[in-house]
Short mmCIF file of C-alpha atoms in Angstrom, two decimals:
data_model
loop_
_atom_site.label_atom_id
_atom_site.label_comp_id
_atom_site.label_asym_id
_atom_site.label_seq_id
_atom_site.Cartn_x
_atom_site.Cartn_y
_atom_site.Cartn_z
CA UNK A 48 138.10 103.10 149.28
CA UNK A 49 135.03 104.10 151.30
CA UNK A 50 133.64 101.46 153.55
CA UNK A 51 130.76 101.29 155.76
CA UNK A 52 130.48 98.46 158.26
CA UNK A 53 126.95 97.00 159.01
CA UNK A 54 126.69 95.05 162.34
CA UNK A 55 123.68 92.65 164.23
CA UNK A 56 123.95 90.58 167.36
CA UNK A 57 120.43 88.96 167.16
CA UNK A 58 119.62 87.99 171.11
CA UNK A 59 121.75 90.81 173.44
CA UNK A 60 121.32 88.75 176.07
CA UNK A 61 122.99 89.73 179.57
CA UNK A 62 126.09 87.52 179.77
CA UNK A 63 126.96 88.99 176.22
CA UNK A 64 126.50 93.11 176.24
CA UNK A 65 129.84 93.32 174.59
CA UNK A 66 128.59 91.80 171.76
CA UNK A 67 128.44 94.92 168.87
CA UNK A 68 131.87 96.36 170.37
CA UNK A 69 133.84 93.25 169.75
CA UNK A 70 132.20 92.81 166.12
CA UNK A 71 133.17 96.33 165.37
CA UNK A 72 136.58 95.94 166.29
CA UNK A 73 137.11 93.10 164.27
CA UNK A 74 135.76 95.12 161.23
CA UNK A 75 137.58 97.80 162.10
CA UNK A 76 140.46 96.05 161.80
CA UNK A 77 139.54 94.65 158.36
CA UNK A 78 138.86 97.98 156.95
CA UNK A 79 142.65 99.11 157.95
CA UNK A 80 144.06 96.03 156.68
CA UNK A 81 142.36 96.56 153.67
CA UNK A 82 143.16 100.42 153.14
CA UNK A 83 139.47 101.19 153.54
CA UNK A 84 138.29 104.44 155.20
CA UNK A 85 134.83 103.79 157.35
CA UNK A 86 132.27 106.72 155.95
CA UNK A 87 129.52 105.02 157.80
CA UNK A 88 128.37 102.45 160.90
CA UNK A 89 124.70 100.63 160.88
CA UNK A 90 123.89 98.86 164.24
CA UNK A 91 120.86 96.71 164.33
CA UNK A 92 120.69 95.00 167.97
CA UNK A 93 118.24 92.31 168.76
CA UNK A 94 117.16 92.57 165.19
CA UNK A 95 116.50 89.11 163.54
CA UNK A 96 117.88 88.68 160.33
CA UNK A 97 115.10 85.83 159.14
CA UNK A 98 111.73 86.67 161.24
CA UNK A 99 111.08 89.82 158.77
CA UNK A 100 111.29 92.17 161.71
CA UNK A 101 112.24 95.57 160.66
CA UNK A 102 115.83 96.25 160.65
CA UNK A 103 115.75 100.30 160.43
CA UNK A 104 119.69 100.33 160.35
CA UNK A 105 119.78 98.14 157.40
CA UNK A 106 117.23 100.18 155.31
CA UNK A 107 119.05 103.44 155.87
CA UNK A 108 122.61 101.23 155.13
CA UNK A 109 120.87 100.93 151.34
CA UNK A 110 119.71 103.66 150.63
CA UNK A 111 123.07 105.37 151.49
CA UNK A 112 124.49 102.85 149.16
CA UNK A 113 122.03 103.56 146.62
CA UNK A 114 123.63 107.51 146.65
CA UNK A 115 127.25 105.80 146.27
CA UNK A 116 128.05 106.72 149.79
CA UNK A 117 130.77 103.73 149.76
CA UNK A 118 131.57 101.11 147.54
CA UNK A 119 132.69 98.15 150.14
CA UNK A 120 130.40 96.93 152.99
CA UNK A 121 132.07 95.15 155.95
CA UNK A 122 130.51 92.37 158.35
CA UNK A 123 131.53 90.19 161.10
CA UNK A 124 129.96 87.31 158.91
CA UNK A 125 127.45 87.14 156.12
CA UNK A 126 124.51 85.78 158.34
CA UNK A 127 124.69 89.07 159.96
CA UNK A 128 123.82 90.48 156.99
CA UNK A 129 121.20 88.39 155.46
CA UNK A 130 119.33 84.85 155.52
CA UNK A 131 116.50 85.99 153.30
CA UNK A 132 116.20 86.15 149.80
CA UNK A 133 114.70 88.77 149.82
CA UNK A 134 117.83 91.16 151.37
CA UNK A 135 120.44 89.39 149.07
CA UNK A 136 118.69 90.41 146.12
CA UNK A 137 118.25 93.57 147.14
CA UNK A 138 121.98 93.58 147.79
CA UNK A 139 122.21 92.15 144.25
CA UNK A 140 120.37 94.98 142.62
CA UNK A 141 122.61 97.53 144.10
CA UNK A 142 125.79 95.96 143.97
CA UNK A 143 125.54 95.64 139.86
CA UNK A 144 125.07 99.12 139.15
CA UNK A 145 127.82 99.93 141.79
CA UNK A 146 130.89 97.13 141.79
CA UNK A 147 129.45 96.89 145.72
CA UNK A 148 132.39 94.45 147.57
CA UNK A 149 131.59 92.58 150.62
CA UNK A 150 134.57 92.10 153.52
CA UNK A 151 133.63 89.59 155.73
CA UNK A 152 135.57 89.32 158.80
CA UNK A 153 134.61 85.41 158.78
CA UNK A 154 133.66 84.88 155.57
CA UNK A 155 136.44 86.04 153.05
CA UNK A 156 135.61 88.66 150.10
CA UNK A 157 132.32 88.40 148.09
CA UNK A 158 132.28 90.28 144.58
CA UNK A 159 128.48 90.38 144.19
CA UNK A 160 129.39 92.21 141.06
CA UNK A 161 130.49 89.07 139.29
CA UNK A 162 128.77 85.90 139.19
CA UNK A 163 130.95 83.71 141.07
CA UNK A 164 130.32 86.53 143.73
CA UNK A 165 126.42 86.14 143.55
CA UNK A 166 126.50 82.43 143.74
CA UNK A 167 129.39 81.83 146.70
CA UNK A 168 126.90 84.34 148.37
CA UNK A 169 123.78 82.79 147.63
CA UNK A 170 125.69 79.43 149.08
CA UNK A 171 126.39 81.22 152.23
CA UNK A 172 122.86 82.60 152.69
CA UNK A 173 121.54 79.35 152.20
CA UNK A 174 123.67 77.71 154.63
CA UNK A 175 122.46 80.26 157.30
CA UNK A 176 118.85 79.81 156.19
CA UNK A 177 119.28 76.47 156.97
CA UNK A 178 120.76 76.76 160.36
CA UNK A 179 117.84 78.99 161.21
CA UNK A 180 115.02 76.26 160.48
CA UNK A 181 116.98 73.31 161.95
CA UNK A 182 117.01 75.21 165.19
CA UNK A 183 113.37 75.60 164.85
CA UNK A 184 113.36 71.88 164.07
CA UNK A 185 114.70 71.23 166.92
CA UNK A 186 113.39 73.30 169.37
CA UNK A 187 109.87 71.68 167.93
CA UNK A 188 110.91 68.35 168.11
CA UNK A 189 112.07 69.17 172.43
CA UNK A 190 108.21 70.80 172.75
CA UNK A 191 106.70 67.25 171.01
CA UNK A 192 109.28 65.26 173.41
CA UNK A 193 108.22 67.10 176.82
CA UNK A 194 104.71 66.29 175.49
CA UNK A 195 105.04 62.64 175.04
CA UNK A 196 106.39 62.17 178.54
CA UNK A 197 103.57 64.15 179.91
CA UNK A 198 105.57 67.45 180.57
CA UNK A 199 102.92 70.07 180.07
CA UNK A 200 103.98 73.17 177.94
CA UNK A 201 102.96 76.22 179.20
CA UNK A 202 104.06 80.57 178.95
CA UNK A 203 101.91 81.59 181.04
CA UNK A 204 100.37 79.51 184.35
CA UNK A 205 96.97 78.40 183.80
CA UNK A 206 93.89 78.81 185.69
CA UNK A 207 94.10 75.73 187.79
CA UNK A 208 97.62 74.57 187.77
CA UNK A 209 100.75 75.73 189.15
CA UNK A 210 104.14 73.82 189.10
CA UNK A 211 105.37 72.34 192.37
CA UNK A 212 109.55 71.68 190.88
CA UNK A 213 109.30 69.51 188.18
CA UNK A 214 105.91 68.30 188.69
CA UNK A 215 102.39 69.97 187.58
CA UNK A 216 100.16 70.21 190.85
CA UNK A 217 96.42 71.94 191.06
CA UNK A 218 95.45 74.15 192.64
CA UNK A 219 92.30 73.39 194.84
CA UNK A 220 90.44 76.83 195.05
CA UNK A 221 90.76 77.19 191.36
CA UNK A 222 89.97 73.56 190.26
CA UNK A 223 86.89 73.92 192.22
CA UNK A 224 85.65 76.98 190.16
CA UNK A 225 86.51 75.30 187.07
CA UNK A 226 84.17 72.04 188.14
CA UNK A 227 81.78 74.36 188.97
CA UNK A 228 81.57 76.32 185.77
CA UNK A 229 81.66 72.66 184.12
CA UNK A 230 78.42 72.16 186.28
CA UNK A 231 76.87 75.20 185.25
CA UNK A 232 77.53 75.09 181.40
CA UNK A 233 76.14 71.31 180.67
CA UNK A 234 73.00 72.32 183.17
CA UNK A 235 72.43 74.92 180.98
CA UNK A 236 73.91 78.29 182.05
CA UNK A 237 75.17 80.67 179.90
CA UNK A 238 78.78 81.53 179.71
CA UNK A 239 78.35 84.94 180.16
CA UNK A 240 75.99 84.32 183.24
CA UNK A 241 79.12 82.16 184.95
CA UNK A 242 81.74 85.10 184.17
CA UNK A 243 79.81 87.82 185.88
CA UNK A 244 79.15 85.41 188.70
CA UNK A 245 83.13 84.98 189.03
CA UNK A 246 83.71 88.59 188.41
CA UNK A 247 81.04 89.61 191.26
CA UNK A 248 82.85 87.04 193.83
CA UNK A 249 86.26 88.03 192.82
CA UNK A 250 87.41 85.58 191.34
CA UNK A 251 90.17 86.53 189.05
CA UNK A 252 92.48 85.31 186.49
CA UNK A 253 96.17 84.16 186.61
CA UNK A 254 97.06 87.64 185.18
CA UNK A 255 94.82 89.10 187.79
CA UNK A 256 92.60 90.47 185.30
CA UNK A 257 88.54 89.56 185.50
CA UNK A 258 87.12 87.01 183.78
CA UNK A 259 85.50 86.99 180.08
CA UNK A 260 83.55 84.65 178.02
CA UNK A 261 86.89 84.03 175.87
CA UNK A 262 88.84 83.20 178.55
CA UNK A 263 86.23 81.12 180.23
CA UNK A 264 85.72 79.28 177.34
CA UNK A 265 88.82 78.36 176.83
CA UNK A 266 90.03 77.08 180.34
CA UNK A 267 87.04 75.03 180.07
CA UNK A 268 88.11 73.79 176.69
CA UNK A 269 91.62 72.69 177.33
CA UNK A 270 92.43 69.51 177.60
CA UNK A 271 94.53 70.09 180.09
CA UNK A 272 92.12 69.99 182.85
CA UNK A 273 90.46 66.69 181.70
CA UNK A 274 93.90 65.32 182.47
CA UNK A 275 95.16 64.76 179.10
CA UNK A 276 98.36 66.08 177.31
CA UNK A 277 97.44 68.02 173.91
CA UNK A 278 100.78 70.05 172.22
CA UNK A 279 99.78 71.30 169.15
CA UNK A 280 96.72 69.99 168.61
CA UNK A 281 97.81 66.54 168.86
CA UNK A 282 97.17 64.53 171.71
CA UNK A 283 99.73 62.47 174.18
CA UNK A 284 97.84 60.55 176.26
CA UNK A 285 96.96 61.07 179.67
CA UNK A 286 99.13 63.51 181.83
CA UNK A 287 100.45 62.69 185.12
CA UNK A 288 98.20 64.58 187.56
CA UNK A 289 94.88 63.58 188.08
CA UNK A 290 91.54 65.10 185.73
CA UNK A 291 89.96 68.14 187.28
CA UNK A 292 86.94 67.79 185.09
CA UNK A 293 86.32 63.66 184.38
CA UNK A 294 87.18 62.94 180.56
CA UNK A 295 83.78 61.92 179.68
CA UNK A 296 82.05 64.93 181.24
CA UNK A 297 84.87 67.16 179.60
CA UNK A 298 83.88 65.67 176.12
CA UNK A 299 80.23 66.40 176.60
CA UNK A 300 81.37 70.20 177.83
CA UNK A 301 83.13 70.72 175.02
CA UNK A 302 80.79 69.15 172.25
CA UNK A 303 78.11 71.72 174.06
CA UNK A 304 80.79 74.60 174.21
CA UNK A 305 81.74 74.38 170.47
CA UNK A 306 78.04 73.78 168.94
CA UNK A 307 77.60 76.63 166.17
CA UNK A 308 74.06 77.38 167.88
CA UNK A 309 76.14 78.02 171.17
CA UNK A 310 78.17 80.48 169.22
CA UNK A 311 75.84 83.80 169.30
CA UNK A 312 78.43 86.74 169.78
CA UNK A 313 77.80 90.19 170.15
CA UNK A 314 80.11 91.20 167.25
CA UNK A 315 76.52 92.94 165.52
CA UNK A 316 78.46 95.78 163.77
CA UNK A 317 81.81 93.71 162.66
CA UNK A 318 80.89 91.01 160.85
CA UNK A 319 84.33 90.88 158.75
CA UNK A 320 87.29 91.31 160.57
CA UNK A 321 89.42 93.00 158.14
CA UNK A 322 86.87 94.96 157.37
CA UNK A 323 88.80 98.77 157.97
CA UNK A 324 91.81 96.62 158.85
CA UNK A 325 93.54 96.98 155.33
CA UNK A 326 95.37 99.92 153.73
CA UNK A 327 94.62 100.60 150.06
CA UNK A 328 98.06 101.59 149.06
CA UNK A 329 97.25 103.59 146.42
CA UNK A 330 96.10 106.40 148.80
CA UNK A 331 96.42 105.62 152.34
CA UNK A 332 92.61 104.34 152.74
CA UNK A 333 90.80 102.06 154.48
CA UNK A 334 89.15 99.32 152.67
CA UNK A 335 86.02 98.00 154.09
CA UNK A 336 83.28 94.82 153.54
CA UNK A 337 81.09 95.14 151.00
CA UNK A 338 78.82 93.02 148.15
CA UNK A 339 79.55 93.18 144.73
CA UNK A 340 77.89 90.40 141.52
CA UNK A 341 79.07 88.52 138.88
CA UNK A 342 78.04 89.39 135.50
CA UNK A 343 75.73 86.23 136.40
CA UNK A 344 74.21 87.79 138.73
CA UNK A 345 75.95 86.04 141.83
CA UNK A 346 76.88 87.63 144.91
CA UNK A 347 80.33 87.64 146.82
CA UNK A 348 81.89 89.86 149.36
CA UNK A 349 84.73 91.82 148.60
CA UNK A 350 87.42 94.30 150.58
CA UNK A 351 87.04 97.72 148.49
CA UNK A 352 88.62 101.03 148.86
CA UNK A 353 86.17 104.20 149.69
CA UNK A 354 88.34 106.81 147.99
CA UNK A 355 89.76 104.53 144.62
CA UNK A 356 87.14 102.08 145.04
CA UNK A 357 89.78 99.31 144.49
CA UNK A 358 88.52 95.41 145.84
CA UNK A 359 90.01 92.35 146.35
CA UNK A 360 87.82 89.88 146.57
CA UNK A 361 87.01 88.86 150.53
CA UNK A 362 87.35 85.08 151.10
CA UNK A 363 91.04 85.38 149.01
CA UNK A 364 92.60 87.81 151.26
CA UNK A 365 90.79 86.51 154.44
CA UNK A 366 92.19 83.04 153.91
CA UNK A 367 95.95 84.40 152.93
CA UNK A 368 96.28 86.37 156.31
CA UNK A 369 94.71 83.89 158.44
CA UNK A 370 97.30 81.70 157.02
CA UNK A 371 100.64 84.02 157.56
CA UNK A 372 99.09 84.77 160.98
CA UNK A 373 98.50 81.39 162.47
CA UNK A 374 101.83 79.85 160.49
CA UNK A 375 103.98 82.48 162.75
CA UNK A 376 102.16 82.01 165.92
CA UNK A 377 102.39 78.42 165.43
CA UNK A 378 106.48 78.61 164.84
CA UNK A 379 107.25 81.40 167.50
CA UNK A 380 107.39 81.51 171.34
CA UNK A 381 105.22 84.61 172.43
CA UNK A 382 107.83 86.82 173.46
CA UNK A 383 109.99 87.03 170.39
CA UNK A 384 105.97 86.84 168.49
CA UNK A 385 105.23 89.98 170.29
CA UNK A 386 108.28 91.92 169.89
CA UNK A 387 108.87 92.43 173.55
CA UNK A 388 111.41 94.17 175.08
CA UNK A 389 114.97 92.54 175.16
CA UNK A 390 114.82 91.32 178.73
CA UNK A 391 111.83 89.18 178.40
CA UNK A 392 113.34 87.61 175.45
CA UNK A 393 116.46 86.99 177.91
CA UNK A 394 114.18 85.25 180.17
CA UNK A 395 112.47 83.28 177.55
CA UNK A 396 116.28 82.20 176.49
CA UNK A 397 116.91 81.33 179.83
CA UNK A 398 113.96 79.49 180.07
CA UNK A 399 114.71 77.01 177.15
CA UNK A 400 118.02 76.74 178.39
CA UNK A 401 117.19 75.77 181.90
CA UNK A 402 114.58 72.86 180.40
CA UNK A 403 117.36 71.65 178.28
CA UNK A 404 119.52 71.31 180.96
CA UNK A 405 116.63 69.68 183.09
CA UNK A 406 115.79 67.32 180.15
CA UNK A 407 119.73 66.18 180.16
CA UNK A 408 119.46 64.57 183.71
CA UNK A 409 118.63 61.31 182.61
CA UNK A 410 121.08 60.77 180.31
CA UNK A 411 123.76 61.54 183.41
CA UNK A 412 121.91 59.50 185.36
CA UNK A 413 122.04 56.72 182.98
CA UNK A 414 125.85 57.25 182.19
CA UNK A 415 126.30 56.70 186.09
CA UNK A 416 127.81 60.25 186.36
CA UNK A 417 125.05 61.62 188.53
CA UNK A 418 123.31 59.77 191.75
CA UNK A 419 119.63 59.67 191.81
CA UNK A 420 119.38 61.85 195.03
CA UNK A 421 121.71 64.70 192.82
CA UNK A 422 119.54 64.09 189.74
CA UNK A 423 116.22 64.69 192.11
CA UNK A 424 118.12 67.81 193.65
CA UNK A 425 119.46 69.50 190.26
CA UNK A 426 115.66 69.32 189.25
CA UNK A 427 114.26 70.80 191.82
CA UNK A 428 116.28 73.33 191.46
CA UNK A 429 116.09 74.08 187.81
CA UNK A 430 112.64 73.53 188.39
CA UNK A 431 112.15 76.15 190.90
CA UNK A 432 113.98 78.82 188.98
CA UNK A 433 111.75 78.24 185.73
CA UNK A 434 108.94 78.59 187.73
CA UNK A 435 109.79 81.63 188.79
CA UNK A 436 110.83 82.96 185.36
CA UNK A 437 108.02 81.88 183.49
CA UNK A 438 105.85 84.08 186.56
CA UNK A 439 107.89 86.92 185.17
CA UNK A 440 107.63 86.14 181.38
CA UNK A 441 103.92 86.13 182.30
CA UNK A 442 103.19 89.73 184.08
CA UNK A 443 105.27 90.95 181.44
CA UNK A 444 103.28 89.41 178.23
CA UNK A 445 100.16 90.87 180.04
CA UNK A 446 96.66 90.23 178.89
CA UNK A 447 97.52 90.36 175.24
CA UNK A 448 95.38 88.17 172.67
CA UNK A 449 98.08 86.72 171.06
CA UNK A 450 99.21 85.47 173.90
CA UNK A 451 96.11 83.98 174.82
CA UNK A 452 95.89 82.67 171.67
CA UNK A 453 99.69 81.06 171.54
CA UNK A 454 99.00 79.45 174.67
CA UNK A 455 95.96 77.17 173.08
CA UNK A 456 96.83 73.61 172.84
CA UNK A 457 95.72 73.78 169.17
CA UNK A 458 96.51 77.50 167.62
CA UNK A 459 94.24 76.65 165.00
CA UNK A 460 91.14 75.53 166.84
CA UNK A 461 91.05 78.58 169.35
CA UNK A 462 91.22 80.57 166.14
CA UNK A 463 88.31 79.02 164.71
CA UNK A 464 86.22 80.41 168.28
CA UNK A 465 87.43 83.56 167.78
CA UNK A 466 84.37 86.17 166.50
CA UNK A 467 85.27 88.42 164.59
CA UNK A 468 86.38 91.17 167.13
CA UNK A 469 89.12 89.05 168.90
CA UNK A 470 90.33 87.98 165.61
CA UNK A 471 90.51 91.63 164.85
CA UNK A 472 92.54 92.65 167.67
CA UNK A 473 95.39 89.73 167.12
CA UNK A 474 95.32 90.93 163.84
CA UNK A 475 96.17 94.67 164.29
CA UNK A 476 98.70 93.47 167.60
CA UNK A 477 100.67 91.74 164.46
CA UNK A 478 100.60 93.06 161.38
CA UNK A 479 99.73 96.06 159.05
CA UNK A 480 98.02 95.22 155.93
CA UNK A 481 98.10 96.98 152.78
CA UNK A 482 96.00 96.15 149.47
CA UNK A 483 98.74 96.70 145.78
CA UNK A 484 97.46 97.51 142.09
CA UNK A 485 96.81 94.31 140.86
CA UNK A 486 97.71 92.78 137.45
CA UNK A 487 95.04 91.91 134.22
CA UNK A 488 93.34 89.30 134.72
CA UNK A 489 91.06 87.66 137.81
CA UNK A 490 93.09 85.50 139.36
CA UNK A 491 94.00 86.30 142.98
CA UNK A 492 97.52 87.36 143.36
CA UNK A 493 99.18 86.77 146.78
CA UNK A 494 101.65 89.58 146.00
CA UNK A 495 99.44 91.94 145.88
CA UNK A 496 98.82 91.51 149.78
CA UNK A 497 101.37 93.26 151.46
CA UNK A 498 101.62 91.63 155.59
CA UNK A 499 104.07 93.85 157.34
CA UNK A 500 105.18 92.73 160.80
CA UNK A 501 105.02 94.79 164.24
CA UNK A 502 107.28 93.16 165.95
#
């Protein structure tokens, strides 16, 4: 029987290279005990089954099988394969056309030519989509528990703040410029007059990069520096170190800061943001803004294509990618969001790791197996060396506006500041967009909006 053996290890992080060689062995060994000759090997590394990340390896492992390359597919396990729907249908669709066999090397034989097959491996799929969104769960629940003792949550260091062990401190020279651009803005001064003051003295961000009226906004926007705890968008209380801008001047900034009359932009020739942003995949186009009328006579905006002159209506497919796009910023860390290179992903590991750990001190304390003076020490210390891995996570993220915009205490709020150029450009950092044939009928079809991810 030809075989072909399909392998992922999902985070290749440094204390685990050896990963892919020891599942390969294993299903190498299966194939031999099982008299099957190996015609083909499909390595996806640091490939997420469940994000939707492309998995190139796994495409090209189907469409071998779709030219009856092989007729058994090995794995170390079945979640290496799939924890989608989506892939074990596609598995499905092959497999009954093609008496496809699945060797697991941890999971036993699945006929997913027989129905018993299809449903012991829709069982196992399901188990592994589970496992996937309780550690999301989880990790949530540790972000919402940090906040709620007044553990700020940051990627990236803010303007302002630096962390001093296990403790937040401020930073004086920067505080300052932030009370002084409070100052300015509720005495009447003009964002964009305060940035090119701070760009002509120097004055520079945390990424080293000069100011802008985005940025400026939202330091000056974040709770944070009115001394209160916001993860998010819900607020904790007050954090431990002491208001750079007093609470109720902060609540007049920001009432003046997010006043529509405030929010004049210089985004003149994009109005829409997806305007040119979408693919018409009926031939390669760009679709762009435009008005169209009821037989009424009422207007509406609407995407359409200039070569097929295909639309989808503007507000439906405006509110549908917002929605994908915020939902995955909102679940993700940034690095694994941006599709980063493996070794700031390693760092980002290491970083949830090393707060876990941190976070686990008072229980030892409490169960009299650590002294307070080695509690203080171990925290310092595993304070120290997040510090100086979250520096790193940060120069490597760059001045990306995702990043910026993951960073917000409330995703969903920064969004809503964004014009329509910055919305733009977190679109087209995440996704591609392309516009299907729809059905009869008017009714708005979400499946005919295709979001493909970057990273």
């Amino acid at each position: 029987m030809r075989a072909a053996i399909y392998l992922r290890q999902s985070e290749d992080r440094l204390d685990d290279r050896r990963a892919i060689a020891r599942q390969l062995a294993d299903c190498e060994a299966l194939a031999e005990r099982a008299g099957c000759t190996v015609v083909g090997t499909y390595v996806d590394n640091d490939k997420s089954a469940s994000s939707g990340k492309p998995r190139p390896e796994w495409d090209r492992m189907l469409e071998s099988l779709g030219r009856n390359e092989f007729g058994v597919l090995i794995c170390w396990h079945t979640d290496r394969l799939y924890r989608r729907l989506r892939d074990l249908v596609d598995l499905v669709e092959l497999a009954e056309t093609r008496s496809l066999r699945i060797l697991a090397v941890n999971a036993g034989d699945i006929d997913l030519t027989s129905p018993a097959g299809r449903m012991l491996a829709g069982m196992l799929g399901s188990a592994a989509r589970y496992e996937v969104e309780q550690k999301s769960v989880r990790q949530r629940a540790a972000n919402r528990q940090r906040a709620e003792r007044g553990i700020s949550i940051w990627t990236r260091r803010p303007f302002g703040f630096d962390r001093d062990g296990h403790d937040v401190r401020i930073v004086p020279a920067e505080a300052k410029e932030i009370r002084d651009a409070a100052k300015k803005v509720l005495a009447g001064h003009t964002l964009a007059s305060i940035t090119r003051d701070l760009n002509g003295r120097g004055v520079r961000t945390t990424l080293g990069h000069p100011w802008t009226v985005t940025a400026l906004r939202r330091v000056l926007t974040n709770p944070r520096v009115a001394g209160r705890i916001v993860y998010n968008g819900e607020a904790y209380g007050d954090a431990p170190w002491k208001p750079i801008v007093q609470p109720a001047e902060f609540d007049r900034l920001t009432a003046m800061l997010r006043d529509p009359k405030r929010r004049l932009t210089n985004d003149t020739r994009l109005k829409h943001w997806l305007s040119g942003a979408l693919i018409c995949e009926a031939d390669e186009s760009r679709m762009y803004a435009t008005i169209a009328w009821t037989r009424t006579g009422t207007k509406y905006h609407v995407y359409q294509c200039k070569k097929c002159k295909r639309t989808r209506k503007l507000a439906d497919v405006d509110a549908l990618v917002e929605g994908v796009i915020l939902g995955r910023i909102e679940s993700e860390d940034v690095a694994s969001l941006l599709g980063v290179k493996p070794d700031v992903m390693e760092l980002q590991a290491e970083v949830d790791e090393l707060r876990s750990r941190r976070d686990g001190l008072a229980a030892l304390l409490a169960d009299g197996l650590l002294s307070p003076d080695a509690v203080r020490e171990q925290a310092q210390k595993l304070g120290h060396r997040i510090d100086v891995l979250e520096r790193s996570i940060s120069r490597a993220l760059g001045d990306s506006p995702v990043a910026d915009l993951a960073d917000a205490p409330d995703v969903r709020a920064a969004w809503s500041e964004l014009g329509a150029k910055q919305r733009r450009a977190v679109a087209e950092t995440l996704v591609e967009i392309r516009i299907l044939a729809a059905g009869k009928g008017t009714r708005f079809d979400p499946g005919t909006v295709r979001i493909e991810w970057k990273a």
